[in-house]
C-alpha cells in the first residue's frame, strides 16, 4: 500500500512538472474552491491619500470663520490680492480643498481667491529663489548658516523657501550629488529651527520639533531635555532685585525651572488639536491628531518620571501666583521665622496697634469721623 501511494505521488509530481503556468493557476483556483474559497483574488485596499479624501461637514464647518475673513465683502482699500497676502499662513492644504470645492460648485469669489493665491505663491517663490541664491553665494557652510539666521530675523523664511530647499536637496540626491544634497538638508533644518524661534512660543517650537522626529527614543530625549529643571543663571530684573543690587545685596535666587513646563506643553498640545486636529498627512505616520496624542502621552510619561505624580497643592499655588502676589506658604514661613527670633509677624500680633492702617480699627473696619 505504501509503495502504491509513493508511486501515485511520483506520478502526480511528474504531471505537475508538465503543466503550463496558466494550467497551474487554474488548478490552484480549483483547490481553493474545494477548500471553501471563491478563488477570487481580493485587491488590496488602496489607501486614500489626503488629496483624494472627501471633505466632511465637520471640516467645512471648521473653516467657516476663516472663510468670513477672506471672502467679500471687503473693507475699504482691501482687494483679493491684499487679503491673500495678509492671511497667507491660514491657506493650508485643507482650506485650499474647501475653496476648490466651492469654486467647482460655481462660487466666483472662491475662484478669485485661488487665482490670487497662485499669484502670491509665485511671487513668494521668486523671492525665495533670490534668497537662496544670496545664501549660496556666501561660499562656506558656516557663513550660509549665518545668512539663514539673518533671513529668519528679517521674517523672510516661509513655506516656499523651505520647499525650495527641499526640492534642491531631492534634485541633487537624484543626480548622485550627495554632498550638495546634505548641505541643502542642513540648511533646511537650520531654517526651520530659526523660523520656529522667531515666530512661536517655546511650547510650539517643542511640538514642531517632536513632529519632525520619527524615532520614539529620540523624542523621549528631546522631552527630557525640555522638561528637566535647570538653575537660572540670569535672575529676572524685578524691582526688588534691582533694589538689592543697589544696596550691595545678592539678588534673590530663582527656583530651577524647565525650559518648557509640562503643564504649558500639555495646554499647547490641546490648542493644536483644537485648531489643526482636522489636518491629515499624506504619509505613513498618521494624521496630525493621532501624532499629537502620541506625543502628549510620551510627554506625560517623561514628566511623571521627572516630577512624580503631578504637582502638589503648594506647587500649583506658587505657580498660579508667581510674580504676582506673595504665596501664603511664604507668609507662613515668614511667620515661623519671626517666632523663632522672638518676634511676631505684623498680621499675627493682635497688640500691634501701631501697624494698623490709618482710618481702620483693629478689627479691620473703617473708622468714620473722630
Short mmCIF file of C-alpha atoms in Angstrom, two decimals:
data_model
loop_
_atom_site.label_atom_id
_atom_site.label_comp_id
_atom_site.label_asym_id
_atom_site.label_seq_id
_atom_site.Cartn_x
_atom_site.Cartn_y
_atom_site.Cartn_z
CA UNK A 1 0.00 0.00 0.00
CA UNK A 2 2.84 2.33 0.86
CA UNK A 3 4.59 1.55 -2.39
CA UNK A 4 1.40 2.27 -4.36
CA UNK A 5 0.98 5.62 -2.54
CA UNK A 6 4.54 6.64 -3.33
CA UNK A 7 4.11 5.65 -6.96
CA UNK A 8 0.91 7.73 -7.22
CA UNK A 9 2.64 10.75 -5.64
CA UNK A 10 5.55 10.44 -8.06
CA UNK A 11 3.13 10.29 -10.99
CA UNK A 12 1.34 13.47 -9.76
CA UNK A 13 4.68 15.21 -9.42
CA UNK A 14 5.66 14.29 -12.98
CA UNK A 15 2.29 15.54 -14.24
CA UNK A 16 2.72 18.79 -12.31
CA UNK A 17 6.09 19.45 -13.92
CA UNK A 18 4.48 19.26 -17.36
CA UNK A 19 1.74 21.82 -16.53
CA UNK A 20 1.96 25.30 -18.03
CA UNK A 21 1.76 28.44 -15.87
CA UNK A 22 -1.87 29.04 -16.79
CA UNK A 23 -2.76 25.41 -16.00
CA UNK A 24 -1.07 25.65 -12.60
CA UNK A 25 -3.10 28.80 -11.72
CA UNK A 26 -6.31 27.10 -12.88
CA UNK A 27 -5.61 24.06 -10.74
CA UNK A 28 -4.79 26.22 -7.74
CA UNK A 29 -8.13 28.02 -8.20
CA UNK A 30 -9.92 24.68 -8.22
CA UNK A 31 -8.19 23.67 -4.98
CA UNK A 32 -9.23 26.97 -3.33
CA UNK A 33 -12.83 26.44 -4.43
CA UNK A 34 -12.82 22.92 -3.00
CA UNK A 35 -11.47 24.26 0.27
CA UNK A 36 -14.34 26.74 0.56
CA UNK A 37 -12.76 29.79 -1.11
CA UNK A 38 -14.27 31.51 -4.12
CA UNK A 39 -10.95 31.61 -5.96
CA UNK A 40 -11.21 35.38 -6.46
CA UNK A 41 -8.09 37.31 -5.57
CA UNK A 42 -9.10 40.30 -3.47
CA UNK A 43 -7.44 43.53 -4.44
CA UNK A 44 -5.55 45.21 -1.64
CA UNK A 45 -7.49 48.15 -0.29
CA UNK A 46 -5.84 51.23 -1.67
CA UNK A 47 -5.12 53.87 0.90
CA UNK A 48 -6.87 57.12 0.05
CA UNK A 49 -4.39 59.96 0.32
CA UNK A 50 -5.09 63.43 1.62
CA UNK A 51 -5.92 64.97 -1.75
CA UNK A 52 -8.34 62.16 -2.70
CA UNK A 53 -10.17 62.07 0.63
CA UNK A 54 -13.60 63.65 0.78
CA UNK A 55 -14.39 66.77 2.75
CA UNK A 56 -16.65 66.09 5.71
CA UNK A 57 -19.26 68.52 7.08
CA UNK A 58 -17.11 68.89 10.20
CA UNK A 59 -14.11 70.00 8.13
CA UNK A 60 -16.18 72.52 6.19
CA UNK A 61 -17.62 73.90 9.43
CA UNK A 62 -14.15 74.28 10.97
CA UNK A 63 -13.23 76.78 8.24
CA UNK A 64 -16.34 78.94 8.47
CA UNK A 65 -14.56 81.66 10.45
CA UNK A 66 -11.63 81.71 8.02
CA UNK A 67 -13.99 81.98 5.06
CA UNK A 68 -15.61 85.03 6.64
CA UNK A 69 -12.18 86.68 6.87
CA UNK A 70 -11.10 86.10 3.28
CA UNK A 71 -14.32 86.27 1.28
CA UNK A 72 -16.10 89.51 0.26
CA UNK A 73 -17.42 91.94 1.23
CA UNK A 74 -14.07 93.59 1.93
CA UNK A 75 -13.28 96.71 3.89
CA UNK A 76 -12.35 99.91 2.09
CA UNK A 77 -9.00 99.55 0.36
CA UNK A 78 -8.92 95.77 0.56
CA UNK A 79 -8.60 93.58 -2.52
CA UNK A 80 -8.50 89.86 -3.12
CA UNK A 81 -4.71 90.06 -3.51
CA UNK A 82 -4.23 92.04 -0.27
CA UNK A 83 -6.45 89.63 1.67
CA UNK A 84 -4.47 86.64 0.42
CA UNK A 85 -1.22 88.41 1.34
CA UNK A 86 -2.41 89.20 4.87
CA UNK A 87 -3.89 85.76 5.58
CA UNK A 88 -1.45 83.68 3.56
CA UNK A 89 -0.40 81.49 6.50
CA UNK A 90 -4.02 80.40 7.02
CA UNK A 91 -4.32 78.95 3.50
CA UNK A 92 -3.35 75.41 4.50
CA UNK A 93 -3.90 72.40 2.21
CA UNK A 94 -7.24 71.55 3.77
CA UNK A 95 -8.53 75.09 3.32
CA UNK A 96 -7.43 75.07 -0.32
CA UNK A 97 -9.52 71.91 -0.77
CA UNK A 98 -12.51 73.72 0.72
CA UNK A 99 -12.03 76.67 -1.66
CA UNK A 100 -11.54 74.32 -4.63
CA UNK A 101 -14.81 72.55 -3.83
CA UNK A 102 -16.63 75.88 -3.62
CA UNK A 103 -15.08 77.05 -6.88
CA UNK A 104 -16.08 73.80 -8.60
CA UNK A 105 -19.64 74.42 -7.44
CA UNK A 106 -19.65 77.81 -9.15
CA UNK A 107 -18.54 80.20 -6.40
CA UNK A 108 -16.76 83.04 -8.22
CA UNK A 109 -15.29 84.55 -5.03
CA UNK A 110 -13.53 81.29 -4.21
CA UNK A 111 -12.22 81.08 -7.77
CA UNK A 112 -10.81 84.60 -7.46
CA UNK A 113 -9.17 83.72 -4.15
CA UNK A 114 -7.50 80.64 -5.64
CA UNK A 115 -6.20 82.74 -8.53
CA UNK A 116 -4.79 85.35 -6.15
CA UNK A 117 -3.27 82.59 -4.03
CA UNK A 118 -1.47 81.15 -7.07
CA UNK A 119 -0.03 84.58 -7.88
CA UNK A 120 1.07 85.11 -4.27
CA UNK A 121 2.75 81.69 -4.23
CA UNK A 122 4.60 82.53 -7.44
CA UNK A 123 5.75 85.87 -6.03
CA UNK A 124 6.97 84.23 -2.84
CA UNK A 125 8.76 81.53 -4.79
CA UNK A 126 10.58 84.23 -6.77
CA UNK A 127 11.66 85.92 -3.53
CA UNK A 128 12.68 82.54 -2.08
CA UNK A 129 14.83 81.83 -5.13
CA UNK A 130 16.67 85.14 -4.74
CA UNK A 131 17.13 84.49 -1.01
CA UNK A 132 18.61 81.05 -1.68
CA UNK A 133 20.99 82.49 -4.27
CA UNK A 134 22.25 85.04 -1.75
CA UNK A 135 22.78 82.30 0.84
CA UNK A 136 24.69 80.01 -1.52
CA UNK A 137 26.83 82.96 -2.60
CA UNK A 138 28.34 83.00 0.91
CA UNK A 139 30.52 80.06 -0.14
CA UNK A 140 31.25 78.47 3.23
CA UNK A 141 28.65 76.41 5.18
CA UNK A 142 29.23 78.43 8.35
CA UNK A 143 28.54 81.71 6.58
CA UNK A 144 25.50 80.16 4.91
CA UNK A 145 24.10 79.26 8.35
CA UNK A 146 24.69 82.85 9.46
CA UNK A 147 22.77 84.09 6.44
CA UNK A 148 19.90 81.76 7.37
CA UNK A 149 19.77 83.29 10.86
CA UNK A 150 19.74 86.81 9.38
CA UNK A 151 16.97 85.81 6.98
CA UNK A 152 14.88 84.45 9.85
CA UNK A 153 15.25 87.66 11.85
CA UNK A 154 14.02 89.59 8.83
CA UNK A 155 10.96 87.32 8.65
CA UNK A 156 11.84 86.04 5.16
CA UNK A 157 11.78 82.29 5.87
CA UNK A 158 8.43 80.97 4.73
CA UNK A 159 6.97 77.78 3.27
CA UNK A 160 8.09 78.46 -0.34
CA UNK A 161 11.68 78.94 0.86
CA UNK A 162 11.62 75.66 2.80
CA UNK A 163 10.03 73.83 -0.16
CA UNK A 164 12.70 75.25 -2.47
CA UNK A 165 15.46 73.91 -0.21
CA UNK A 166 13.76 70.51 -0.10
CA UNK A 167 13.35 70.43 -3.89
CA UNK A 168 17.02 71.29 -4.42
CA UNK A 169 18.09 68.59 -1.96
CA UNK A 170 15.95 65.99 -3.77
CA UNK A 171 17.23 67.05 -7.18
CA UNK A 172 20.86 66.86 -6.03
CA UNK A 173 20.32 63.46 -4.42
CA UNK A 174 18.67 62.07 -7.56
CA UNK A 175 21.65 63.28 -9.59
CA UNK A 176 24.06 61.47 -7.25
CA UNK A 177 25.42 64.71 -5.75
CA UNK A 178 25.16 63.61 -2.12
CA UNK A 179 27.38 66.40 -0.77
CA UNK A 180 25.19 69.27 -2.07
CA UNK A 181 22.08 67.31 -1.06
CA UNK A 182 23.35 67.00 2.51
CA UNK A 183 24.15 70.73 2.58
CA UNK A 184 20.62 71.58 1.44
CA UNK A 185 19.18 69.31 4.14
CA UNK A 186 21.27 71.03 6.81
CA UNK A 187 20.27 74.48 5.57
CA UNK A 188 16.60 73.47 5.59
CA UNK A 189 16.86 72.05 9.12
CA UNK A 190 18.51 75.24 10.39
CA UNK A 191 15.94 77.40 8.59
CA UNK A 192 13.07 75.51 10.25
CA UNK A 193 14.68 75.89 13.69
CA UNK A 194 15.28 79.61 13.22
CA UNK A 195 11.78 80.17 11.86
CA UNK A 196 10.33 78.46 14.94
CA UNK A 197 12.42 80.65 17.26
CA UNK A 198 11.20 83.86 15.63
CA UNK A 199 7.54 83.01 15.30
CA UNK A 200 6.49 80.70 18.12
CA UNK A 201 6.42 80.12 21.85
CA UNK A 202 8.76 77.54 23.37
CA UNK A 203 5.87 75.08 23.63
CA UNK A 204 5.04 75.29 19.91
CA UNK A 205 8.72 75.07 18.98
CA UNK A 206 8.94 71.85 21.00
CA UNK A 207 5.81 70.40 19.38
CA UNK A 208 7.13 71.11 15.89
CA UNK A 209 10.50 69.58 16.74
CA UNK A 210 8.82 66.43 18.05
CA UNK A 211 6.57 66.17 14.98
CA UNK A 212 9.65 66.16 12.75
CA UNK A 213 11.24 63.31 14.73
CA UNK A 214 10.15 59.78 13.75
CA UNK A 215 12.08 57.93 16.48
CA UNK A 216 10.24 57.50 19.79
CA UNK A 217 13.58 57.19 21.60
CA UNK A 218 14.80 60.50 20.18
CA UNK A 219 11.51 62.19 21.07
CA UNK A 220 11.96 60.96 24.64
CA UNK A 221 15.43 62.54 24.79
CA UNK A 222 14.05 65.83 23.45
CA UNK A 223 11.25 65.83 26.05
CA UNK A 224 13.66 65.03 28.90
CA UNK A 225 15.90 67.90 27.87
CA UNK A 226 12.95 70.32 27.71
CA UNK A 227 11.31 69.20 30.98
CA UNK A 228 14.42 68.89 33.18
CA UNK A 229 14.61 71.84 35.65
CA UNK A 230 17.71 73.99 35.33
CA UNK A 231 19.26 76.65 37.53
CA UNK A 232 18.51 80.14 36.30
CA UNK A 233 21.80 81.95 35.83
CA UNK A 234 20.13 85.23 34.97
CA UNK A 235 17.63 86.47 37.52
CA UNK A 236 14.67 88.47 36.26
CA UNK A 237 15.13 92.19 36.73
CA UNK A 238 12.40 92.69 39.30
CA UNK A 239 12.25 95.96 41.28
CA UNK A 240 13.11 94.04 44.44
CA UNK A 241 16.28 92.57 42.93
CA UNK A 242 17.24 95.94 41.48
CA UNK A 243 16.99 97.49 44.96
CA UNK A 244 19.05 94.62 46.43
CA UNK A 245 21.74 95.24 43.84
CA UNK A 246 21.85 98.96 44.71
CA UNK A 247 22.15 98.05 48.38
CA UNK A 248 25.01 95.68 47.65
CA UNK A 249 22.96 92.58 48.46
CA UNK A 250 22.77 89.35 46.48
CA UNK A 251 19.67 89.16 44.26
CA UNK A 252 17.01 86.64 45.17
CA UNK A 253 17.70 83.25 43.59
CA UNK A 254 15.15 81.63 41.34
CA UNK A 255 13.92 78.10 41.72
CA UNK A 256 15.24 75.78 38.97
CA UNK A 257 12.69 75.63 36.16
CA UNK A 258 12.43 73.59 32.95
CA UNK A 259 12.71 75.30 29.57
CA UNK A 260 9.15 74.13 28.88
CA UNK A 261 6.95 73.38 31.92
CA UNK A 262 4.92 70.18 31.29
CA UNK A 263 1.53 71.84 32.07
CA UNK A 264 2.22 74.53 29.46
CA UNK A 265 3.23 71.90 26.94
CA UNK A 266 0.04 69.89 27.51
CA UNK A 267 -2.07 73.04 27.05
CA UNK A 268 -0.21 73.79 23.79
CA UNK A 269 -0.94 70.26 22.56
CA UNK A 270 -4.63 70.79 23.31
CA UNK A 271 -4.61 74.08 21.41
CA UNK A 272 -3.00 72.46 18.36
CA UNK A 273 -5.57 69.65 18.49
CA UNK A 274 -8.39 72.19 18.68
CA UNK A 275 -7.17 74.36 15.81
CA UNK A 276 -5.47 71.89 13.47
CA UNK A 277 -6.69 68.44 14.51
CA UNK A 278 -8.65 68.05 11.26
CA UNK A 279 -5.47 68.08 9.15
CA UNK A 280 -4.25 64.81 7.68
CA UNK A 281 -0.80 63.90 6.38
CA UNK A 282 -0.11 62.00 3.20
CA UNK A 283 2.39 59.59 4.74
CA UNK A 284 2.59 56.53 6.97
CA UNK A 285 2.93 58.48 10.22
CA UNK A 286 -0.81 59.05 10.52
CA UNK A 287 -2.95 62.15 10.83
CA UNK A 288 -1.92 65.12 12.94
CA UNK A 289 -4.41 64.40 15.73
CA UNK A 290 -3.04 60.87 16.26
CA UNK A 291 0.55 62.09 16.28
CA UNK A 292 -0.18 64.88 18.78
CA UNK A 293 -1.93 62.37 21.08
CA UNK A 294 1.10 60.09 20.87
CA UNK A 295 3.45 62.96 21.71
CA UNK A 296 1.23 64.05 24.64
CA UNK A 297 1.27 60.50 26.03
CA UNK A 298 5.06 60.33 25.73
CA UNK A 299 5.33 63.73 27.43
CA UNK A 300 3.19 62.52 30.34
CA UNK A 301 5.48 59.53 30.88
CA UNK A 302 8.61 61.71 30.83
CA UNK A 303 7.07 64.38 33.10
CA UNK A 304 5.95 61.75 35.62
CA UNK A 305 9.43 60.27 35.67
CA UNK A 306 10.97 63.69 36.37
CA UNK A 307 8.39 65.31 38.65
CA UNK A 308 6.38 62.39 40.01
CA UNK A 309 2.58 62.10 40.02
CA UNK A 310 1.60 65.65 39.17
CA UNK A 311 2.19 68.90 41.08
CA UNK A 312 1.49 69.33 44.77
CA UNK A 313 -1.02 71.90 46.04
CA UNK A 314 1.80 74.17 47.09
CA UNK A 315 3.47 73.96 43.66
CA UNK A 316 0.17 74.74 41.96
CA UNK A 317 -0.45 77.70 44.25
CA UNK A 318 3.10 79.03 43.76
CA UNK A 319 2.77 78.67 40.01
CA UNK A 320 -0.58 80.47 39.87
CA UNK A 321 0.66 83.42 41.91
CA UNK A 322 4.25 83.57 40.72
CA UNK A 323 5.50 87.15 40.29
CA UNK A 324 2.00 88.48 41.04
CA UNK A 325 1.39 88.14 44.78
CA UNK A 326 3.04 86.65 47.82
CA UNK A 327 2.40 82.94 48.34
CA UNK A 328 0.51 82.01 51.52
CA UNK A 329 3.26 79.46 52.13
CA UNK A 330 5.84 82.27 52.03
CA UNK A 331 3.77 84.19 54.60
CA UNK A 332 3.68 81.10 56.80
CA UNK A 333 7.46 80.73 56.56
CA UNK A 334 7.93 84.41 57.46
CA UNK A 335 5.66 83.99 60.48
CA UNK A 336 7.56 80.91 61.73
CA UNK A 337 10.93 82.65 61.29
CA UNK A 338 9.66 85.67 63.20
CA UNK A 339 8.53 83.48 66.11
CA UNK A 340 11.95 81.80 66.24
CA UNK A 341 13.54 85.23 66.62
CA UNK A 342 11.19 86.14 69.45
CA UNK A 343 9.19 88.49 67.27
CA UNK A 344 5.77 88.43 65.67
CA UNK A 345 4.70 88.98 62.14
CA UNK A 346 2.60 92.17 61.80
CA UNK A 347 -0.53 90.23 60.87
CA UNK A 348 -0.06 87.76 63.77
CA UNK A 349 0.30 90.35 66.59
CA UNK A 350 -3.10 91.43 67.99
CA UNK A 351 -1.48 94.20 70.08
CA UNK A 352 0.37 95.84 67.21
CA UNK A 353 -1.89 98.92 67.04
CA UNK A 354 0.87 100.99 65.53
CA UNK A 355 0.77 98.80 62.45
CA UNK A 356 -2.93 99.34 61.84
CA UNK A 357 -3.58 101.13 58.59
CA UNK A 358 -4.72 104.72 59.25
CA UNK A 359 -8.50 105.06 59.08
CA UNK A 360 -9.16 101.45 60.18
CA UNK A 361 -9.59 99.92 63.64
CA UNK A 362 -8.06 96.70 64.99
CA UNK A 363 -10.90 94.59 63.57
CA UNK A 364 -10.26 95.96 60.07
CA UNK A 365 -13.36 98.13 59.94
CA UNK A 366 -13.13 101.64 58.53
CA UNK A 367 -13.46 104.44 61.09
CA UNK A 368 -15.54 107.45 60.09
CA UNK A 369 -15.21 110.74 61.94
CA UNK A 370 -13.19 111.05 65.18
#
